[in-house]
mmCIF file of C-alpha atoms in Angstrom:
data_model
loop_
_atom_site.group_PDB
_atom_site.id
_atom_site.type_symbol
_atom_site.label_atom_id
_atom_site.label_comp_id
_atom_site.label_asym_id
_atom_site.label_seq_id
_atom_site.Cartn_x
_atom_site.Cartn_y
_atom_site.Cartn_z
ATOM 1 C CA UNK A 815 -20.673 49.893 -15.279
ATOM 2 C CA UNK A 816 -19.011 50.023 -12.035
ATOM 3 C CA UNK A 817 -19.666 47.366 -9.667
ATOM 4 C CA UNK A 818 -19.134 47.802 -5.708
ATOM 5 C CA UNK A 819 -15.891 45.593 -5.011
ATOM 6 C CA UNK A 820 -17.101 45.272 -1.338
ATOM 7 C CA UNK A 821 -20.982 45.590 -1.253
ATOM 8 C CA UNK A 822 -22.695 48.671 -0.362
ATOM 9 C CA UNK A 823 -23.606 51.942 -1.987
ATOM 10 C CA UNK A 824 -20.796 54.390 -2.887
ATOM 11 C CA UNK A 825 -20.340 57.129 -0.180
ATOM 12 C CA UNK A 826 -18.066 59.239 -2.480
ATOM 13 C CA UNK A 827 -17.764 60.145 -6.294
ATOM 14 C CA UNK A 828 -15.349 61.759 -8.246
ATOM 15 C CA UNK A 829 -15.242 62.676 -11.784
ATOM 16 C CA UNK A 830 -12.382 64.500 -13.555
ATOM 17 C CA UNK A 831 -12.177 65.234 -17.030
ATOM 18 C CA UNK A 832 -8.995 66.254 -19.090
ATOM 19 C CA UNK A 833 -7.577 70.041 -19.264
ATOM 20 C CA UNK A 834 -9.318 71.958 -22.210
ATOM 21 C CA UNK A 835 -12.975 71.386 -20.828
ATOM 22 C CA UNK A 836 -14.772 74.428 -19.339
ATOM 23 C CA UNK A 837 -17.994 75.048 -17.673
ATOM 24 C CA UNK A 838 -20.116 78.180 -16.812
ATOM 25 C CA UNK A 839 -22.926 78.608 -14.219
ATOM 26 C CA UNK A 840 -24.531 81.009 -16.469
ATOM 27 C CA UNK A 841 -25.818 78.037 -18.388
ATOM 28 C CA UNK A 842 -29.084 77.767 -16.481
ATOM 29 C CA UNK A 843 -31.454 80.406 -15.803
ATOM 30 C CA UNK A 844 -31.292 80.435 -11.929
ATOM 31 C CA UNK A 845 -28.991 78.644 -9.426
ATOM 32 C CA UNK A 846 -30.013 76.732 -6.633
ATOM 33 C CA UNK A 847 -29.560 78.534 -3.412
ATOM 34 C CA UNK A 848 -27.866 76.804 -0.462
ATOM 35 C CA UNK A 849 -31.195 76.894 1.547
ATOM 36 C CA UNK A 850 -32.802 75.243 -1.308
ATOM 37 C CA UNK A 851 -30.160 72.799 -1.704
ATOM 38 C CA UNK A 852 -30.334 72.166 2.126
ATOM 39 C CA UNK A 853 -33.822 71.232 1.845
ATOM 40 C CA UNK A 854 -34.100 69.376 -1.420
ATOM 41 C CA UNK A 855 -36.234 71.962 -3.117
ATOM 42 C CA UNK A 856 -34.044 73.189 -6.071
ATOM 43 C CA UNK A 857 -36.280 75.061 -8.941
ATOM 44 C CA UNK A 858 -36.761 73.441 -12.054
ATOM 45 C CA UNK A 859 -34.965 76.129 -13.918
ATOM 46 C CA UNK A 860 -31.664 74.886 -12.234
ATOM 47 C CA UNK A 861 -32.081 71.212 -13.425
ATOM 48 C CA UNK A 862 -29.032 70.117 -15.455
ATOM 49 C CA UNK A 863 -29.632 66.277 -15.568
ATOM 50 C CA UNK A 864 -30.664 62.789 -14.683
ATOM 51 C CA UNK A 865 -29.175 59.562 -13.310
ATOM 52 C CA UNK A 866 -29.804 56.087 -12.204
ATOM 53 C CA UNK A 867 -28.269 53.717 -9.800
ATOM 54 C CA UNK A 868 -29.328 49.820 -9.997
ATOM 55 C CA UNK A 869 -28.345 47.712 -7.029
ATOM 56 C CA UNK A 870 -29.176 44.424 -5.670
ATOM 57 C CA UNK A 871 -30.165 43.901 -2.216
ATOM 58 C CA UNK A 872 -29.715 40.397 -0.684
ATOM 59 C CA UNK A 873 -31.284 39.670 2.826
ATOM 60 C CA UNK A 874 -29.725 37.055 4.857
ATOM 61 C CA UNK A 875 -28.389 35.187 1.730
ATOM 62 C CA UNK A 876 -31.652 33.846 1.381
ATOM 63 C CA UNK A 877 -33.345 36.081 -1.449
ATOM 64 C CA UNK A 878 -32.291 38.979 -3.710
ATOM 65 C CA UNK A 879 -34.069 41.828 -5.097
ATOM 66 C CA UNK A 880 -33.230 44.674 -7.740
ATOM 67 C CA UNK A 881 -33.253 48.088 -6.415
ATOM 68 C CA UNK A 882 -33.357 51.098 -8.401
ATOM 69 C CA UNK A 883 -32.244 54.816 -7.248
ATOM 70 C CA UNK A 884 -33.367 57.870 -9.726
ATOM 71 C CA UNK A 885 -31.391 60.978 -9.455
ATOM 72 C CA UNK A 886 -32.219 64.604 -10.433
ATOM 73 C CA UNK A 887 -29.334 67.014 -10.806
ATOM 74 C CA UNK A 888 -29.162 70.805 -10.215
ATOM 75 C CA UNK A 889 -26.822 73.490 -10.752
ATOM 76 C CA UNK A 890 -26.227 75.557 -7.532
ATOM 77 C CA UNK A 891 -24.282 78.479 -6.113
ATOM 78 C CA UNK A 892 -20.690 77.823 -5.321
ATOM 79 C CA UNK A 893 -19.709 75.998 -1.933
ATOM 80 C CA UNK A 894 -16.266 77.268 -1.731
ATOM 81 C CA UNK A 895 -14.418 80.625 -3.054
ATOM 82 C CA UNK A 896 -12.921 79.914 -6.672
ATOM 83 C CA UNK A 897 -15.521 76.964 -7.346
ATOM 84 C CA UNK A 898 -17.316 77.207 -10.485
ATOM 85 C CA UNK A 899 -20.707 76.106 -8.965
ATOM 86 C CA UNK A 900 -22.130 73.307 -6.827
ATOM 87 C CA UNK A 901 -24.259 70.425 -8.051
ATOM 88 C CA UNK A 902 -27.037 69.307 -5.970
ATOM 89 C CA UNK A 903 -28.158 65.728 -6.417
ATOM 90 C CA UNK A 904 -31.663 64.403 -5.159
ATOM 91 C CA UNK A 905 -32.318 60.742 -4.998
ATOM 92 C CA UNK A 906 -35.308 58.682 -4.566
ATOM 93 C CA UNK A 907 -35.071 54.977 -3.833
ATOM 94 C CA UNK A 908 -38.106 53.020 -5.324
ATOM 95 C CA UNK A 909 -37.859 50.035 -3.215
ATOM 96 C CA UNK A 910 -37.022 51.465 0.115
ATOM 97 C CA UNK A 911 -39.319 54.450 -0.469
ATOM 98 C CA UNK A 912 -36.485 56.888 0.632
ATOM 99 C CA UNK A 913 -35.403 60.099 -0.654
ATOM 100 C CA UNK A 914 -32.061 61.968 0.181
ATOM 101 C CA UNK A 915 -29.996 64.685 -1.411
ATOM 102 C CA UNK A 916 -26.572 66.083 -1.137
ATOM 103 C CA UNK A 917 -24.576 68.864 -2.635
ATOM 104 C CA UNK A 918 -21.033 68.244 -4.300
ATOM 105 C CA UNK A 919 -18.484 70.911 -5.877
ATOM 106 C CA UNK A 920 -17.734 71.555 -9.477
ATOM 107 C CA UNK A 921 -14.252 73.143 -9.805
ATOM 108 C CA UNK A 922 -10.989 73.524 -11.690
ATOM 109 C CA UNK A 923 -8.479 70.971 -9.831
ATOM 110 C CA UNK A 924 -4.968 71.705 -10.023
ATOM 111 C CA UNK A 925 -3.265 70.947 -13.333
ATOM 112 C CA UNK A 926 -6.468 71.943 -15.264
ATOM 113 C CA UNK A 927 -9.737 70.377 -16.523
ATOM 114 C CA UNK A 928 -12.998 70.144 -14.382
ATOM 115 C CA UNK A 929 -13.738 67.874 -11.363
ATOM 116 C CA UNK A 930 -17.286 67.141 -10.092
ATOM 117 C CA UNK A 931 -16.905 65.932 -6.234
ATOM 118 C CA UNK A 932 -19.626 64.455 -4.360
ATOM 119 C CA UNK A 933 -18.160 64.037 -0.762
ATOM 120 C CA UNK A 934 -20.390 62.440 0.914
ATOM 121 C CA UNK A 935 -23.342 61.209 -1.884
ATOM 122 C CA UNK A 936 -26.866 61.045 -0.531
ATOM 123 C CA UNK A 937 -27.271 58.214 1.938
ATOM 124 C CA UNK A 938 -29.727 55.472 1.814
ATOM 125 C CA UNK A 939 -30.534 53.316 4.731
ATOM 126 C CA UNK A 940 -31.056 49.716 3.543
ATOM 127 C CA UNK A 941 -32.850 47.134 6.035
ATOM 128 C CA UNK A 942 -30.930 45.759 8.747
ATOM 129 C CA UNK A 943 -29.033 42.261 7.718
ATOM 130 C CA UNK A 944 -29.266 43.504 3.832
ATOM 131 C CA UNK A 945 -26.194 43.302 1.689
ATOM 132 C CA UNK A 946 -26.189 45.904 -1.203
ATOM 133 C CA UNK A 947 -24.262 45.675 -4.370
ATOM 134 C CA UNK A 948 -24.150 48.285 -6.887
ATOM 135 C CA UNK A 949 -24.590 46.992 -10.413
ATOM 136 C CA UNK A 950 -24.604 50.183 -12.660
ATOM 137 C CA UNK A 951 -24.558 53.815 -12.334
ATOM 138 C CA UNK A 952 -25.366 56.436 -14.995
ATOM 139 C CA UNK A 953 -25.676 60.071 -15.113
ATOM 140 C CA UNK A 954 -26.651 62.400 -18.071
ATOM 141 C CA UNK A 955 -26.114 66.195 -17.806
ATOM 142 C CA UNK A 956 -26.739 69.070 -20.215
ATOM 143 C CA UNK A 957 -27.736 72.715 -19.955
ATOM 144 C CA UNK A 958 -27.167 75.629 -22.647
ATOM 145 C CA UNK A 959 -28.430 78.972 -22.418
ATOM 146 C CA UNK A 960 -28.229 82.114 -24.805
ATOM 147 C CA UNK A 961 -28.480 85.501 -23.765
ATOM 148 C CA UNK A 962 -29.201 88.301 -25.923
ATOM 149 C CA UNK A 963 -28.142 91.766 -25.311
ATOM 150 C CA UNK A 964 -28.734 95.157 -27.396
ATOM 151 C CA UNK A 965 -31.659 95.766 -29.695
ATOM 152 C CA UNK A 966 -32.154 96.247 -33.344
ATOM 153 C CA UNK A 967 -29.391 95.340 -35.623
ATOM 154 C CA UNK A 968 -27.001 95.457 -32.772
ATOM 155 C CA UNK A 969 -28.000 92.711 -30.876
ATOM 156 C CA UNK A 970 -25.496 90.347 -29.613
ATOM 157 C CA UNK A 971 -25.809 86.403 -28.643
ATOM 158 C CA UNK A 972 -23.497 84.834 -26.177
ATOM 159 C CA UNK A 973 -24.006 81.085 -25.544
ATOM 160 C CA UNK A 974 -23.262 79.502 -21.947
ATOM 161 C CA UNK A 975 -22.764 75.816 -21.778
ATOM 162 C CA UNK A 976 -22.456 73.698 -18.700
ATOM 163 C CA UNK A 977 -19.745 71.661 -20.395
ATOM 164 C CA UNK A 978 -17.709 73.234 -23.270
ATOM 165 C CA UNK A 979 -15.349 70.714 -25.119
ATOM 166 C CA UNK A 980 -11.588 71.548 -25.596
ATOM 167 C CA UNK A 981 -10.908 73.094 -29.008
ATOM 168 C CA UNK A 982 -8.679 70.484 -30.266
ATOM 169 C CA UNK A 983 -9.490 66.579 -30.589
ATOM 170 C CA UNK A 984 -6.702 64.192 -30.136
ATOM 171 C CA UNK A 985 -8.804 61.492 -31.174
ATOM 172 C CA UNK A 986 -10.524 60.902 -27.780
ATOM 173 C CA UNK A 987 -11.157 62.737 -24.548
ATOM 174 C CA UNK A 988 -10.329 61.219 -21.301
ATOM 175 C CA UNK A 989 -11.852 61.368 -17.935
ATOM 176 C CA UNK A 990 -11.405 59.332 -14.644
ATOM 177 C CA UNK A 991 -14.231 58.353 -12.255
ATOM 178 C CA UNK A 992 -13.565 57.398 -8.942
ATOM 179 C CA UNK A 993 -16.264 55.657 -6.301
ATOM 180 C CA UNK A 994 -15.333 54.981 -2.675
ATOM 181 C CA UNK A 995 -17.347 52.653 -0.140
ATOM 182 C CA UNK A 996 -17.600 52.551 3.533
ATOM 183 C CA UNK A 997 -14.878 49.771 3.317
ATOM 184 C CA UNK A 998 -12.716 48.290 0.655
ATOM 185 C CA UNK A 999 -10.660 49.790 -1.858
ATOM 186 C CA UNK A 1000 -11.898 52.561 -4.291
ATOM 187 C CA UNK A 1001 -13.167 51.641 -7.848
ATOM 188 C CA UNK A 1002 -11.263 53.775 -10.257
ATOM 189 C CA UNK A 1003 -12.416 53.803 -14.308
ATOM 190 C CA UNK A 1004 -10.954 55.596 -16.913
ATOM 191 C CA UNK A 1005 -13.185 56.667 -19.764
ATOM 192 C CA UNK A 1006 -12.189 57.575 -23.328
ATOM 193 C CA UNK A 1007 -14.875 59.474 -25.509
ATOM 194 C CA UNK A 1008 -13.903 59.407 -29.378
ATOM 195 C CA UNK A 1009 -14.216 62.797 -30.651
ATOM 196 C CA UNK A 1010 -13.805 64.323 -34.072
ATOM 197 C CA UNK A 1011 -11.470 66.795 -35.817
ATOM 198 C CA UNK A 1012 -13.529 69.750 -37.130
#
């Protein structure tokens, strides 16, 4: 997984997937409202995933301890006109006993595809003099909802997915993840996921 090059937790994260992917805000029953997002109280039906960040904290160069931050992600109302939706991330730090949340944008960037942008990420405050290094970061998101209209023999089913794959498969689908830190150069990783032709 990505490791912070200059120490510290990331302050900004962007994930961009190739053209052909699509997303629907109707993949959840209810969207987290801006007021709920601001208070960190998104409703359970808007939940779309979880994540974990594992970091090592070193105090005065004498001893180190592993720290785990657990995240929950929710789908929310768009932040900007033209966005697909927002994504609210709420995190809890098990070692520092801190909680924080932030809201990111889910949108179609110029050139197509999808982009998930958190600027900023949830902010946690380590003890004075502690050096934090990010060891691993993982996220898992998924949401599918089927709506039924009509009745009897004339019922229609429509499926909405948080993420819909491209119709064609060239062998792998490509995405790019970028993490930015308070100081030092951003860390960028290209990710290729094997896909299968139908």
